[in-house]
Coordinates of C-alpha atoms in Angstrom, one line a residue:
Chain A
M5 CA -87.8 -24.7 77.7
D6 CA -89.1 -28.1 77.5
A7 CA -87.4 -31.2 78.7
E8 CA -86.2 -32.0 75.3
S9 CA -84.8 -28.7 74.2
A10 CA -83.2 -28.6 77.7
R11 CA -81.9 -31.7 77.2
R12 CA -80.4 -30.5 73.5
H13 CA -79.3 -27.4 75.0
I14 CA -77.4 -29.2 78.0
E15 CA -75.5 -31.7 75.9
E16 CA -74.3 -28.6 73.3
L17 CA -72.8 -27.0 76.9
I18 CA -71.3 -30.1 77.6
H19 CA -69.7 -30.9 74.3
D20 CA -69.0 -27.1 73.4
Y21 CA -66.8 -26.9 77.0
A22 CA -64.8 -30.4 76.1
H23 CA -63.9 -28.8 72.4
C24 CA -62.9 -25.2 74.2
I25 CA -60.3 -27.1 76.4
D26 CA -59.0 -29.5 73.3
D27 CA -58.8 -26.5 71.0
D28 CA -56.7 -24.7 73.4
R29 CA -58.8 -22.0 73.8
L30 CA -58.6 -21.8 77.4
E31 CA -59.4 -18.0 77.6
A32 CA -63.0 -18.6 76.9
W33 CA -63.0 -21.5 79.3
P34 CA -64.3 -19.8 82.3
D35 CA -67.2 -18.2 80.4
F36 CA -69.0 -21.4 80.7
F37 CA -69.6 -20.7 84.2
T38 CA -71.6 -18.4 86.1
D39 CA -70.0 -15.4 88.2
E40 CA -70.5 -17.2 91.4
C41 CA -69.6 -20.9 90.9
L42 CA -67.6 -24.0 92.0
Y43 CA -65.2 -25.9 89.8
R44 CA -63.2 -28.6 91.2
V45 CA -61.5 -31.9 90.4
I46 CA -61.4 -34.7 92.9
S47 CA -60.4 -38.2 93.1
R48 CA -63.3 -40.4 93.5
Q49 CA -62.0 -42.0 96.7
D50 CA -61.8 -38.6 98.5
Y51 CA -65.4 -37.6 96.8
E52 CA -66.9 -40.7 98.0
R53 CA -65.2 -40.1 101.6
G54 CA -66.7 -36.6 101.6
L55 CA -63.5 -34.9 101.4
P56 CA -63.6 -31.2 100.8
V57 CA -60.0 -30.7 99.2
G58 CA -59.8 -31.7 95.4
V59 CA -56.4 -30.9 93.1
M60 CA -58.6 -27.9 91.9
T61 CA -61.1 -26.1 93.9
C62 CA -61.8 -22.6 91.7
T63 CA -64.9 -20.7 94.0
S64 CA -65.6 -18.0 91.1
R65 CA -65.2 -17.3 87.6
G66 CA -62.5 -15.0 88.8
M67 CA -60.5 -18.0 90.2
L68 CA -60.6 -19.9 86.9
Q69 CA -59.6 -17.0 84.8
D70 CA -56.5 -16.6 87.5
R71 CA -56.1 -20.5 86.9
I72 CA -55.7 -19.6 83.1
L73 CA -53.5 -16.6 83.5
S74 CA -51.0 -18.3 86.0
L75 CA -51.1 -21.5 83.1
R76 CA -50.4 -18.7 80.6
S77 CA -48.0 -16.8 82.3
A78 CA -46.5 -18.1 85.3
N79 CA -46.5 -21.7 85.4
I80 CA -43.5 -24.3 84.0
Y81 CA -44.9 -27.6 82.3
E82 CA -44.1 -29.5 79.3
P83 CA -46.5 -28.5 76.2
H84 CA -49.4 -31.4 76.1
V85 CA -52.7 -31.3 74.9
Y86 CA -56.2 -33.1 75.9
R87 CA -58.5 -34.7 73.7
H88 CA -61.9 -35.4 75.9
L89 CA -64.1 -38.1 75.0
I90 CA -67.4 -37.4 76.4
S91 CA -70.0 -40.5 77.2
A92 CA -73.3 -41.2 78.4
I93 CA -74.7 -37.5 79.4
R94 CA -77.7 -38.0 81.6
V95 CA -80.1 -35.0 82.8
R96 CA -81.1 -36.2 86.4
G97 CA -83.6 -33.5 86.7
E98 CA -84.3 -30.2 87.4
T99 CA -85.4 -28.3 90.5
D100 CA -86.1 -24.5 91.0
G101 CA -84.3 -23.9 87.4
I102 CA -81.0 -26.2 88.2
W103 CA -80.3 -29.2 85.9
S104 CA -78.7 -31.9 87.3
V105 CA -76.6 -33.8 85.1
Q106 CA -74.1 -36.7 85.1
T107 CA -71.5 -37.5 82.0
G108 CA -68.7 -39.6 81.8
Y109 CA -65.6 -38.6 80.6
A110 CA -61.9 -39.7 79.2
V111 CA -59.1 -37.6 78.6
I112 CA -56.1 -38.6 76.6
R113 CA -53.2 -36.4 77.1
T114 CA -50.6 -36.2 74.3
M115 CA -47.2 -34.8 74.9
Q116 CA -45.1 -32.9 72.8
T117 CA -42.8 -35.4 72.7
G118 CA -45.3 -38.0 71.1
D119 CA -46.1 -39.5 74.1
V120 CA -49.8 -40.6 74.0
S121 CA -51.7 -41.9 77.2
I122 CA -55.0 -41.8 78.9
F123 CA -54.2 -39.2 81.6
S124 CA -57.9 -39.1 83.5
T125 CA -61.2 -40.7 83.4
G126 CA -64.1 -40.1 85.5
K127 CA -67.5 -38.3 85.5
Y128 CA -68.5 -34.8 85.3
L129 CA -71.4 -33.9 88.6
D130 CA -73.0 -30.7 87.0
R131 CA -75.6 -28.0 88.2
I132 CA -76.2 -26.1 85.1
V133 CA -78.5 -23.1 85.2
R134 CA -79.7 -20.4 82.7
V135 CA -78.2 -17.2 82.4
G136 CA -79.8 -15.1 79.8
D137 CA -80.4 -17.1 76.8
A138 CA -77.6 -19.3 77.5
L139 CA -77.0 -22.2 80.2
R140 CA -74.1 -21.8 82.3
F141 CA -72.2 -24.5 85.2
K142 CA -73.4 -23.1 88.3
E143 CA -71.1 -26.1 89.7
R144 CA -69.3 -28.8 88.0
T145 CA -67.4 -31.3 90.0
V146 CA -64.8 -33.6 88.1
V147 CA -64.6 -37.0 89.8
F148 CA -61.5 -38.9 88.5
D149 CA -61.6 -42.5 89.0
S150 CA -57.5 -43.0 89.5
R151 CA -56.3 -41.9 92.9
R152 CA -53.3 -41.2 90.9
V153 CA -52.5 -38.0 88.6
H154 CA -49.4 -38.5 86.5
T155 CA -47.1 -35.9 86.8
L156 CA -49.2 -32.7 87.3
M157 CA -52.5 -31.2 85.9
V158 CA -52.4 -27.5 84.7
I159 CA -54.7 -27.8 82.0
P160 CA -58.6 -28.4 83.5
I161 CA -60.4 -31.4 83.0
Chain B
M12 CA -31.3 -58.8 93.6
A13 CA -28.4 -59.6 96.1
V14 CA -27.0 -57.0 98.5
Q15 CA -23.8 -56.3 97.3
S16 CA -20.6 -55.8 99.5
A17 CA -19.7 -52.3 100.8
Q18 CA -16.5 -52.3 98.6
S19 CA -18.4 -53.5 94.9
L20 CA -21.1 -51.0 95.9
S21 CA -18.8 -48.3 96.6
Q22 CA -17.4 -48.8 93.3
R23 CA -20.4 -49.1 91.6
V24 CA -22.0 -45.7 93.0
G25 CA -18.3 -44.2 92.0
W26 CA -18.8 -41.1 94.4
P27 CA -16.6 -38.6 93.6
G28 CA -13.8 -38.0 96.3
Q29 CA -14.7 -36.6 99.8
G30 CA -17.8 -34.4 100.6
V31 CA -21.5 -34.2 99.8
H32 CA -21.3 -31.3 96.8
R33 CA -20.8 -33.4 94.1
V34 CA -23.6 -36.4 93.2
P35 CA -22.8 -38.6 90.6
Y36 CA -25.7 -39.0 88.3
R37 CA -26.0 -43.0 88.6
V38 CA -27.5 -42.8 91.6
Y39 CA -30.9 -41.4 89.9
T40 CA -31.2 -44.5 87.4
D41 CA -28.9 -47.5 88.6
P42 CA -30.9 -50.7 89.6
E43 CA -28.4 -51.8 91.5
I44 CA -28.2 -48.8 93.8
Y45 CA -31.8 -48.8 94.2
A46 CA -31.5 -52.5 95.4
A47 CA -29.1 -51.5 97.7
E48 CA -31.2 -48.3 99.2
Q49 CA -34.0 -51.3 99.8
H50 CA -32.0 -52.7 102.2
R51 CA -29.7 -50.1 103.8
L52 CA -31.5 -47.5 103.9
F53 CA -35.5 -48.1 104.1
R54 CA -34.7 -51.1 106.0
G55 CA -31.7 -49.3 108.0
P56 CA -31.5 -47.2 110.8
V57 CA -34.1 -44.9 109.9
W58 CA -37.8 -43.9 111.1
N59 CA -40.1 -44.6 108.2
F60 CA -43.4 -42.5 108.3
L61 CA -46.5 -44.5 107.7
G62 CA -49.2 -41.8 108.1
M63 CA -51.4 -40.7 111.1
A64 CA -53.1 -42.6 113.7
S65 CA -56.7 -40.9 113.2
E66 CA -56.6 -42.7 109.8
V67 CA -57.3 -46.3 111.6
P68 CA -59.3 -44.7 114.6
A69 CA -61.5 -47.9 115.8
A70 CA -59.8 -51.6 116.3
G71 CA -59.2 -53.8 113.4
D72 CA -59.2 -50.2 111.0
Y73 CA -56.1 -51.1 108.5
V74 CA -54.3 -49.3 105.4
T75 CA -51.5 -50.3 103.3
R76 CA -48.7 -48.6 102.8
H77 CA -44.9 -48.8 101.6
I78 CA -41.8 -48.6 103.2
G79 CA -39.7 -48.2 100.2
D80 CA -40.7 -51.2 98.2
T81 CA -42.0 -53.6 101.1
P82 CA -45.6 -53.8 101.5
V83 CA -46.9 -53.1 105.1
V84 CA -50.1 -52.9 107.0
M85 CA -50.8 -50.1 109.7
V86 CA -53.5 -51.5 112.1
R87 CA -55.0 -50.6 115.3
D88 CA -55.3 -53.4 117.7
Q89 CA -58.0 -54.4 120.4
D90 CA -55.5 -52.7 123.0
G91 CA -55.9 -49.3 120.9
G92 CA -51.8 -50.0 119.7
I93 CA -51.3 -49.4 116.4
N94 CA -49.0 -52.1 114.5
V95 CA -47.1 -52.0 111.4
L96 CA -46.7 -55.2 110.1
V97 CA -45.1 -56.7 106.7
N98 CA -48.1 -57.8 104.5
R99 CA -47.0 -60.9 103.8
C100 CA -48.5 -64.5 104.7
G101 CA -45.8 -66.4 106.5
H102 CA -46.9 -69.4 104.6
R103 CA -46.8 -69.1 100.7
G104 CA -45.9 -65.2 100.9
N105 CA -49.3 -63.8 99.7
L106 CA -50.3 -60.3 100.2
V107 CA -52.6 -60.6 103.6
C108 CA -54.4 -57.2 102.9
T109 CA -55.3 -56.5 99.1
R110 CA -57.3 -53.6 100.0
T111 CA -55.8 -50.0 100.7
S112 CA -57.8 -49.8 104.0
G113 CA -60.4 -51.9 105.8
R114 CA -61.8 -52.9 109.1
A115 CA -61.2 -56.7 110.1
E116 CA -61.4 -58.6 113.5
H117 CA -58.2 -60.7 112.0
L118 CA -56.2 -60.1 109.1
T119 CA -56.6 -63.5 106.7
C120 CA -54.8 -64.5 104.0
V121 CA -57.4 -65.7 101.4
Y122 CA -55.0 -68.0 99.5
H123 CA -55.3 -71.1 102.1
N124 CA -57.2 -69.2 105.3
W125 CA -54.1 -68.4 107.4
L126 CA -55.4 -66.1 110.3
Y127 CA -53.5 -63.5 112.1
D128 CA -54.5 -61.4 114.9
L129 CA -54.2 -57.7 114.9
K130 CA -51.0 -57.8 116.3
G131 CA -49.5 -60.3 113.5
N132 CA -49.5 -63.6 115.4
L133 CA -50.5 -66.3 113.4
T134 CA -53.7 -68.0 115.0
S135 CA -55.0 -70.5 112.9
V136 CA -53.8 -72.7 109.9
A137 CA -56.7 -74.4 107.5
F138 CA -56.7 -77.8 107.8
R139 CA -53.8 -77.6 110.2
R140 CA -54.8 -81.5 111.5
G141 CA -55.5 -82.3 108.0
V142 CA -58.6 -84.1 106.6
A143 CA -60.0 -87.3 108.3
G144 CA -56.5 -87.9 109.8
K145 CA -54.7 -87.6 106.6
G146 CA -52.6 -84.7 105.8
G147 CA -51.9 -81.5 107.6
M148 CA -49.1 -79.6 108.9
P149 CA -46.4 -81.9 111.1
D150 CA -46.9 -82.0 114.6
D151 CA -43.8 -79.9 115.2
F152 CA -45.1 -77.1 113.2
D153 CA -44.5 -73.6 115.4
M154 CA -47.2 -71.4 115.0
A155 CA -45.4 -68.6 117.1
G156 CA -42.5 -68.4 114.2
H157 CA -45.0 -67.9 111.1
G158 CA -46.5 -64.7 111.7
M159 CA -46.5 -61.2 110.0
P160 CA -43.1 -59.5 110.8
R161 CA -44.0 -56.9 113.2
L162 CA -41.8 -53.8 112.9
R163 CA -40.8 -51.3 115.7
T164 CA -43.3 -48.7 115.5
A165 CA -43.5 -45.0 117.3
T166 CA -45.9 -42.4 117.3
F167 CA -45.4 -38.2 117.6
H168 CA -48.8 -36.2 117.9
D169 CA -50.6 -38.7 115.7
L170 CA -47.7 -39.3 112.8
V171 CA -46.9 -43.1 113.0
F172 CA -43.4 -44.2 112.0
A173 CA -42.1 -47.5 111.9
T174 CA -38.5 -49.1 111.5
F175 CA -37.1 -52.6 110.5
S176 CA -33.9 -51.5 112.7
D177 CA -33.4 -52.4 116.3
E178 CA -30.4 -50.1 116.7
V179 CA -31.7 -46.8 115.5
A180 CA -32.4 -44.5 118.3
P181 CA -35.9 -44.2 119.9
L182 CA -38.1 -41.5 117.4
S183 CA -37.9 -38.7 119.5
D184 CA -34.1 -38.8 119.5
Y185 CA -34.2 -39.5 116.1
L186 CA -36.0 -36.2 115.5
G187 CA -34.3 -34.1 118.1
A188 CA -35.7 -31.4 120.0
E189 CA -35.7 -28.8 116.9
M190 CA -37.5 -30.8 114.3
R191 CA -39.9 -32.2 116.7
A192 CA -40.7 -28.5 118.1
N193 CA -41.5 -27.6 114.4
I194 CA -43.8 -30.8 113.7
E195 CA -45.3 -29.7 117.0
R196 CA -46.1 -26.1 116.0
V197 CA -47.4 -27.2 112.7
V198 CA -49.6 -30.4 113.4
G199 CA -49.6 -30.8 117.4
R200 CA -52.9 -30.0 117.6
R201 CA -55.9 -32.0 116.8
M202 CA -55.9 -32.0 112.9
C203 CA -58.5 -33.2 110.5
L204 CA -57.6 -34.7 106.6
L205 CA -59.5 -32.3 104.4
G206 CA -58.2 -34.1 101.3
T207 CA -55.7 -36.5 99.7
H208 CA -53.0 -36.2 96.4
A209 CA -51.2 -39.1 95.0
Q210 CA -49.2 -37.4 92.4
Y211 CA -46.8 -40.1 90.3
M212 CA -43.6 -38.6 89.2
P213 CA -41.2 -40.2 86.4
N214 CA -38.2 -39.3 88.3
N215 CA -36.0 -41.1 91.3
W216 CA -37.5 -40.4 94.6
K217 CA -34.4 -38.8 95.6
L218 CA -34.6 -35.9 92.5
Y219 CA -37.8 -35.0 94.1
M220 CA -36.1 -35.1 98.3
E221 CA -33.3 -32.9 96.9
N222 CA -36.1 -30.4 95.3
V223 CA -38.1 -30.1 98.5
R224 CA -34.8 -29.4 100.5
D225 CA -33.8 -26.8 97.6
S226 CA -34.5 -23.4 99.4
Y227 CA -32.7 -22.0 96.1
H228 CA -35.2 -22.7 93.6
A229 CA -38.5 -21.9 95.2
S230 CA -38.6 -18.3 93.9
L231 CA -36.4 -19.2 90.3
L232 CA -38.9 -22.1 89.3
H233 CA -42.0 -21.1 90.8
M234 CA -43.0 -17.8 89.3
F235 CA -46.7 -17.9 90.6
Q236 CA -45.1 -16.9 93.9
A237 CA -42.8 -14.6 92.5
A238 CA -45.2 -12.5 90.7
F239 CA -47.5 -12.3 93.8
R240 CA -44.5 -11.6 95.9
I241 CA -45.8 -14.8 98.4
N242 CA -42.3 -16.0 98.5
R243 CA -38.8 -14.2 98.3
L244 CA -35.4 -14.8 98.8
T245 CA -34.9 -11.4 100.4
M246 CA -37.5 -12.2 103.0
D247 CA -36.2 -12.9 106.6
G248 CA -35.7 -16.7 106.9
G249 CA -33.3 -19.4 106.9
V250 CA -32.3 -23.1 106.8
R251 CA -32.3 -25.5 110.3
L252 CA -30.5 -28.6 110.1
S253 CA -30.1 -31.7 112.4
D254 CA -26.9 -33.0 113.2
G255 CA -25.3 -34.2 110.3
G256 CA -28.1 -32.4 108.0
W257 CA -30.0 -35.6 108.1
H258 CA -33.3 -33.7 108.4
H259 CA -33.8 -30.1 107.6
I260 CA -36.3 -26.6 107.8
S261 CA -36.1 -24.4 105.7
Y262 CA -38.5 -21.1 106.7
S263 CA -39.3 -17.8 106.2
K264 CA -41.3 -14.5 107.8
E265 CA -43.2 -12.5 105.3
A266 CA -43.5 -9.6 107.1
T267 CA -39.9 -8.5 107.2
D268 CA -39.5 -8.8 103.2
R269 CA -37.3 -6.1 102.1
Q270 CA -37.4 -5.2 98.5
G271 CA -34.4 -7.1 96.6
D272 CA -35.2 -6.9 92.9
E273 CA -31.5 -6.2 92.2
T274 CA -30.8 -9.7 93.7
Y275 CA -32.1 -11.5 90.8
G276 CA -29.6 -11.2 88.5
G277 CA -30.0 -7.5 87.8
K278 CA -33.2 -8.0 86.0
K279 CA -37.0 -8.6 86.7
L280 CA -38.2 -12.3 87.0
R281 CA -40.4 -13.2 84.2
A282 CA -43.4 -13.6 85.8
M283 CA -42.6 -10.0 87.4
D284 CA -42.8 -8.3 83.8
Q285 CA -46.0 -9.1 83.3
G286 CA -47.2 -7.6 86.1
F287 CA -50.4 -9.7 86.5
E288 CA -53.2 -9.0 89.1
L289 CA -55.3 -12.0 90.5
A290 CA -58.9 -11.4 89.2
D291 CA -60.2 -13.0 92.7
P292 CA -57.6 -12.1 95.6
S293 CA -59.5 -14.6 97.7
L294 CA -57.1 -17.2 96.2
I295 CA -54.4 -16.0 98.5
A296 CA -56.7 -15.1 101.5
R297 CA -55.1 -16.2 104.6
W298 CA -54.6 -15.2 108.7
Q299 CA -51.7 -15.2 110.9
E300 CA -52.1 -18.4 112.4
Y301 CA -48.6 -18.7 114.5
P302 CA -47.2 -16.4 116.9
C303 CA -43.9 -16.7 115.7
G304 CA -44.5 -15.3 112.4
T305 CA -43.5 -17.9 110.3
T306 CA -45.3 -18.1 106.9
L307 CA -43.5 -20.8 105.1
A308 CA -42.0 -23.7 106.7
I309 CA -40.7 -26.9 104.7
Q310 CA -39.3 -29.7 106.6
S311 CA -37.7 -32.9 105.6
I312 CA -37.3 -36.2 107.8
F313 CA -34.8 -38.5 106.3
P314 CA -35.0 -40.2 104.2
N315 CA -39.0 -39.4 102.4
F316 CA -41.2 -37.5 104.6
I317 CA -42.0 -33.8 104.6
V318 CA -44.0 -31.4 106.9
Q319 CA -45.2 -28.3 105.1
Q320 CA -46.9 -25.2 106.3
I321 CA -47.3 -22.4 103.0
Y322 CA -49.3 -19.6 105.1
N323 CA -52.4 -22.1 106.3
S324 CA -51.8 -24.5 104.0
I325 CA -51.1 -27.7 106.3
A326 CA -49.8 -30.9 104.7
L327 CA -47.4 -34.3 105.0
R328 CA -46.3 -35.8 102.1
L329 CA -44.5 -39.0 101.7
C330 CA -42.2 -39.7 98.5
V331 CA -42.4 -43.6 98.0
P332 CA -40.0 -45.0 95.4
K333 CA -41.5 -47.0 92.6
G334 CA -38.4 -48.5 90.8
P335 CA -35.3 -46.6 89.9
E336 CA -37.0 -43.9 87.5
N337 CA -40.4 -43.4 89.4
C338 CA -42.0 -42.2 92.4
E339 CA -45.3 -41.9 94.0
L340 CA -45.8 -38.6 96.0
M341 CA -48.4 -39.0 98.8
W342 CA -49.9 -35.8 100.3
W343 CA -52.0 -35.5 103.3
V344 CA -54.2 -32.1 103.0
L345 CA -54.9 -30.8 106.8
G346 CA -56.8 -28.7 108.7
C347 CA -57.8 -28.4 112.3
E348 CA -60.4 -29.4 114.6
D349 CA -60.9 -26.1 116.1
D350 CA -61.3 -24.2 112.6
T351 CA -63.6 -22.0 112.4
E352 CA -65.7 -22.2 109.0
A353 CA -64.0 -19.3 107.5
Q354 CA -60.6 -20.4 108.3
R355 CA -61.8 -23.8 107.3
Q356 CA -62.6 -22.1 103.7
I357 CA -59.5 -20.4 103.6
R358 CA -57.3 -23.7 104.3
I359 CA -59.7 -25.4 101.0
V360 CA -59.0 -22.5 98.6
Q361 CA -55.4 -21.9 99.4
S362 CA -54.8 -25.9 98.8
N363 CA -54.9 -24.7 94.9
M364 CA -51.1 -23.7 95.5
I365 CA -50.2 -27.4 96.4
G366 CA -50.7 -30.7 94.9
P367 CA -50.3 -32.1 91.5
A368 CA -52.1 -28.9 90.4
G369 CA -50.6 -26.5 92.7
L370 CA -49.7 -23.0 91.4
I371 CA -46.9 -23.1 93.4
S372 CA -46.0 -26.4 93.5
M373 CA -47.0 -28.3 90.0
E374 CA -43.3 -27.6 88.6
D375 CA -42.3 -30.0 91.1
G376 CA -43.6 -33.0 89.6
V377 CA -42.0 -32.2 86.2
V378 CA -38.5 -30.6 86.6
G379 CA -37.4 -34.0 88.0
G380 CA -38.3 -35.9 85.3
W381 CA -36.7 -33.6 83.0
V382 CA -33.3 -34.3 85.1
Q383 CA -33.9 -37.9 84.6
R384 CA -34.1 -37.5 81.0
A385 CA -31.2 -35.4 80.6
T386 CA -28.6 -37.5 83.0
R387 CA -29.8 -41.2 82.3
N388 CA -26.7 -41.7 79.8
D389 CA -24.2 -40.0 82.0
G390 CA -23.8 -41.7 85.0
D391 CA -20.4 -40.8 85.8
E392 CA -21.0 -37.2 85.1
T393 CA -22.2 -34.8 88.7
T394 CA -24.8 -32.6 89.8
V395 CA -23.2 -29.3 91.4
L396 CA -24.3 -28.3 95.1
E397 CA -21.7 -25.5 95.8
M398 CA -24.6 -22.8 96.8
G399 CA -23.6 -21.5 99.8
G400 CA -20.9 -23.6 100.0
R401 CA -19.3 -26.9 100.3
D402 CA -20.1 -27.6 104.1
V403 CA -23.1 -28.7 106.0
A404 CA -24.2 -26.4 108.7
P405 CA -27.1 -24.5 109.5
S406 CA -27.8 -21.3 107.4
E407 CA -29.1 -18.0 109.2
G408 CA -30.9 -15.2 106.9
S409 CA -30.2 -17.2 103.9
R410 CA -31.9 -19.4 101.9
A411 CA -29.6 -19.2 98.6
T412 CA -27.8 -22.4 99.5
E413 CA -28.1 -26.1 98.8
V414 CA -26.9 -26.9 102.7
S415 CA -29.9 -28.9 103.1
I416 CA -29.5 -31.1 99.6
R417 CA -25.7 -31.7 100.8
G418 CA -27.6 -32.7 104.3
F419 CA -29.5 -35.3 102.2
W420 CA -26.5 -36.7 100.8
N421 CA -24.5 -36.7 103.8
G422 CA -27.4 -39.2 105.7
W423 CA -27.6 -41.0 102.3
R424 CA -23.3 -41.8 102.2
S425 CA -23.8 -42.7 105.7
L426 CA -26.2 -45.4 105.4
M427 CA -25.5 -46.7 101.8
A428 CA -21.3 -46.9 103.1
V429 CA -20.2 -45.4 100.0

């Protein structure tokens, strides 16, 4: 894959990921990751301090599946949907078949009551690899700007 | 807002008779009751948790926090002591420390460059003698009387507490032997910070403190636990209370779990019907960390501090009021300096159970808001707290009780004089 083709495929992966969540196709969400992977959501403050624990820390695709199973079957929360606004995708470089990518995002949360709010803004720090014909996240670190999470976070960012 | 007389506040609250098994919904919404809490409770005879001494390791290190609504600074001085100062300049009332943390030789108010030492003493006033002989402060201005107010401070195993009260018993007595023993068991080691959370919730702070003391709801609201048998009311456990019930510990020991599906009202719980299994069981990997066999212990120290042990997930929580109808839950997620790499990894993965996205705890972020919405217009109506009786006494062998919530209200009524 040449650089231009890689960039196009990476952008498609990142946009498809956002649509998958926003369209509530959450059972397909783990498929964006490799079997062994790291997905974590962490505040900017803690990320910059190098602390390991975030709001979510999933270390395998199975753990991502468990998150969704729990969300669908066990957890109690007020129904809501996300709308991701993706901006400024930058491919930082490629080493040994791993692309490092940084992307800005905003997630607007709409509650069943009609309340609409900016739920989270921040950046994705990705390490993306090729698996067969497709690209997958080997690592996706979501660094959110605010210290605070309003109420709860059940749907992944 | 003016502090009300005891009598008019009592009328305002409208507590229904004696006891603590009925609570009027007005206490969750009323701005005057909220204002009275700031003085009688948070500035009253209680020890308020501030943070960990290790957050300010070197001289000049500070963090800004709140006691109730009052902004304070926790700062280490050159003698190694920790001071908790009201974060307000003695001149015009400006915030002195405007960053959430930092390191400073002096605390400087940027408005007019008044300087304070790390104990809060006013050491310098800009243009105190005026300019070219004109202006300046009067000759009799007393620097000693205009420092940043310094609170009584005490630490216990790296936990820093402060109080506005001269009357409250020493921290050690305020906690009592049983509460001290559990704190010591859980965090009385060399701890390290693994992460923090801040969860902003649309409910009165007391609704969260009731929730955290409510051992009855845990296996009913939090289905994740029930489905994987992480926490069952049929496990051995109980509720320990300090004198008067101000502080509590709810604990369980899983190894002694007895089968008890029938006790859940004769039908299986929602999640049990699904019978799901974890795709990756390492999510609940754990090790036996405590010789006593305690697998879960939630402890609250009146008014708003919590020590948590859920298996190997250790955390401190502080529920900070943010007006009558909001609060912010601060979390310190901890590990031990002596953890092996494998143990540290287990703690990190277990942290998925707690916090704003916690597979176990997330419901606690939403249920308070639902109560807030449903009760807002019915201040005279009351909650019912009769599970496990109407008294405030320890409950050995059962956590199907609301006794520790009643204990909270015992403390609240006592300090609020209602």
